XYZ file of C-alpha atoms in Angstrom:
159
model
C 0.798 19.994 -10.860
C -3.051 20.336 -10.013
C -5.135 19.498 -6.957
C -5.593 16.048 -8.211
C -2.545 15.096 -9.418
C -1.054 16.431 -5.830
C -3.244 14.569 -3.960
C -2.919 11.085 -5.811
C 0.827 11.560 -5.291
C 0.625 12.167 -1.742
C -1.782 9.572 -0.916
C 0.558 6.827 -3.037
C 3.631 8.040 -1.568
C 2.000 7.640 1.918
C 0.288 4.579 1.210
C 3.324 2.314 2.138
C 2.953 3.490 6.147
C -0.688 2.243 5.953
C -0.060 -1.417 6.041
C -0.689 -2.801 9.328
C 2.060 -2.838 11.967
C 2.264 -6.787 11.672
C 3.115 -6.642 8.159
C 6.277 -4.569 9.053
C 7.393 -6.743 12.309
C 10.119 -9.079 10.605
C 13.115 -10.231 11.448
C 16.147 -7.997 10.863
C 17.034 -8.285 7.339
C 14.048 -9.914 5.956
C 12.089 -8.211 3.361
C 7.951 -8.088 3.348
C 7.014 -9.854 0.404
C 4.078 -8.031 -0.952
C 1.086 -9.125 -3.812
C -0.015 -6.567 -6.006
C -3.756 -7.146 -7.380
C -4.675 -4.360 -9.543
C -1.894 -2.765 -11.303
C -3.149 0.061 -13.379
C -3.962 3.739 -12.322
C -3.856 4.412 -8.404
C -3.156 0.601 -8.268
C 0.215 1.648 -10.190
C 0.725 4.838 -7.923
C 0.359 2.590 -4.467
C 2.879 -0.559 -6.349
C 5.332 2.692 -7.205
C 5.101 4.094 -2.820
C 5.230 0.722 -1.329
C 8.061 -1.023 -3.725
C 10.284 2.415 -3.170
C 10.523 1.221 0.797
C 14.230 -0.720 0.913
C 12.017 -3.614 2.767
C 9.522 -4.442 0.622
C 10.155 -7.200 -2.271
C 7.205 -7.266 -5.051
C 6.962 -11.046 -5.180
C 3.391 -10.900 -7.598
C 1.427 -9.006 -9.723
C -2.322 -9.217 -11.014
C -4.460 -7.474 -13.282
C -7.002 -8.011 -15.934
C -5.526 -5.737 -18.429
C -2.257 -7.042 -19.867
C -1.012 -3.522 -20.665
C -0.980 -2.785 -16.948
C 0.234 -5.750 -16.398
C 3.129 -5.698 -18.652
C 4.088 -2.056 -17.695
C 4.174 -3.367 -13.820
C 6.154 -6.642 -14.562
C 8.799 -4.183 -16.632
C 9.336 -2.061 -12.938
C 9.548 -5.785 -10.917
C 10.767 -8.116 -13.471
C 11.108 -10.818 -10.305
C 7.330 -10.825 -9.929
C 5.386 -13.956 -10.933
C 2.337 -12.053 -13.100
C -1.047 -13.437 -13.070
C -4.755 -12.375 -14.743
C -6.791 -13.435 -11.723
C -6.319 -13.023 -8.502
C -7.685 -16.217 -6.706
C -5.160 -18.423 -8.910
C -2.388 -15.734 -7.342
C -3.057 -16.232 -3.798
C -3.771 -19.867 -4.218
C -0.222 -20.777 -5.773
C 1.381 -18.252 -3.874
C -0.496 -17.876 -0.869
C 3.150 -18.954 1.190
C 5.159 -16.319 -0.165
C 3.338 -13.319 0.312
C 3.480 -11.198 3.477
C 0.697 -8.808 2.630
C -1.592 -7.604 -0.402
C -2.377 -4.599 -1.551
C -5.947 -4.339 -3.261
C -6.422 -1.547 -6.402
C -8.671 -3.188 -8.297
C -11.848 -1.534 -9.880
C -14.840 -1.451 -6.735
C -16.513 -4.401 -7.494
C -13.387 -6.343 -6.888
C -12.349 -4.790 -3.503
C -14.054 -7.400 -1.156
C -13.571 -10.205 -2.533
C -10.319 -10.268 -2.982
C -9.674 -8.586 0.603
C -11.778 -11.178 2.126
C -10.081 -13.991 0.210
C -6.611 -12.503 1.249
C -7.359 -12.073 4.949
C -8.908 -15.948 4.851
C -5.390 -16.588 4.096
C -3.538 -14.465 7.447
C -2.987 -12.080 4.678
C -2.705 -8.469 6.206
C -4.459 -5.970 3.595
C -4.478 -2.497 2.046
C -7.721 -1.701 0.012
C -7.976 1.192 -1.740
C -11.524 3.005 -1.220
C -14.701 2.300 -1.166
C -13.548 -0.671 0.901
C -16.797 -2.456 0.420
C -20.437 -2.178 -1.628
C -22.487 -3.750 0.888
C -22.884 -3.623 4.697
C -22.554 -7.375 4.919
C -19.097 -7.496 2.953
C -18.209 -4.638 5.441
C -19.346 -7.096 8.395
C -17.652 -10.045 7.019
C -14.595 -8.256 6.980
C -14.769 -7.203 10.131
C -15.511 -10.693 11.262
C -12.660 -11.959 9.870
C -10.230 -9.205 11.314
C -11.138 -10.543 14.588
C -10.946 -13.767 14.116
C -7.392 -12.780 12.537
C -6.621 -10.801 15.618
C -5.803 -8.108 12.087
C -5.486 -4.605 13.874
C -5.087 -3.005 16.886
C -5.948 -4.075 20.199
C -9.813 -2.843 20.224
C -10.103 -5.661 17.346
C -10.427 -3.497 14.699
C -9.948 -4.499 11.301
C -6.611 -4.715 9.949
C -7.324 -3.172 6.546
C -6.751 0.031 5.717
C -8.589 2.531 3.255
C -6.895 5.370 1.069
């Protein structure tokens, strides 16, 4: 194993620990239904970490490329699969708990920003944002939110 294959391995199999402490504060026997948007690559490595935790139930999947798509849906067969992610969290904005975002860059705000408009705690692989005002937006909305910890800080995590 190289230096890069470690590291993507260890940063995956921690990745599950990263969602915020909300996501994880259920009732006794009640699984955290998570939303998968980006399924290919290091979005496949963080699905693989956080759907090995015995409390986690993949309840969707998204991605643009139906051969990461397919591959995904084959590990969670129970996982409604969709192609873009605002139809996902608009039909199943009630079932999900919490969403983890692997998309490519460009992706990474919007769909954080349109998950956390929803109460929708979020993990976001890096760079977290392209622009300072998608980085203040974000921050705005943690607040508002009450996402994070008790400074105010945002509730979504980078990788």
């Amino acid at each position: 194993m190289n230096k890069r294959e470690f590291l993507k391995s260890a940063a995956a199999v921690s990745s599950f620990a990263l969602l915020p402490n909300a996501a994880w504060a259920f009732p006794k026997g009640k699984k955290l239904r998570t939303a998968h948007i980006g399924v290919g690559n290091m979005g496949a490595e963080s699905l693989s970490a956080i759907s090995s935790h015995n409390a986690v139930d993949v309840v969707a999947l998204c991605d643009v490329d139906s051969v990461n798509l397919s591959k995904a849906h084959k590990l969670h067969p129970g996982a409604r699969v969709f192609f873009d992610y605002r139809a996902m969290l608009n039909e199943m904005g009630d079932e999900i708990d919490a969403v983890v975002v692997s998309t490519p860059d460009h992706t990474h705000a919007p769909a954080s920003i349109m998950a956390m408009e929803m109460n929708k705690p979020v993990y976001c692989q890096k760079p977290l944002t392209h622009y300072v005002d998608e980085s203040r937006k974000m921050m705005k909305i943690a607040k508002e939110k009450k996402f994070g910890n008790s400074n105010g800080y945002s509730g979504t995590f980078v990788l």
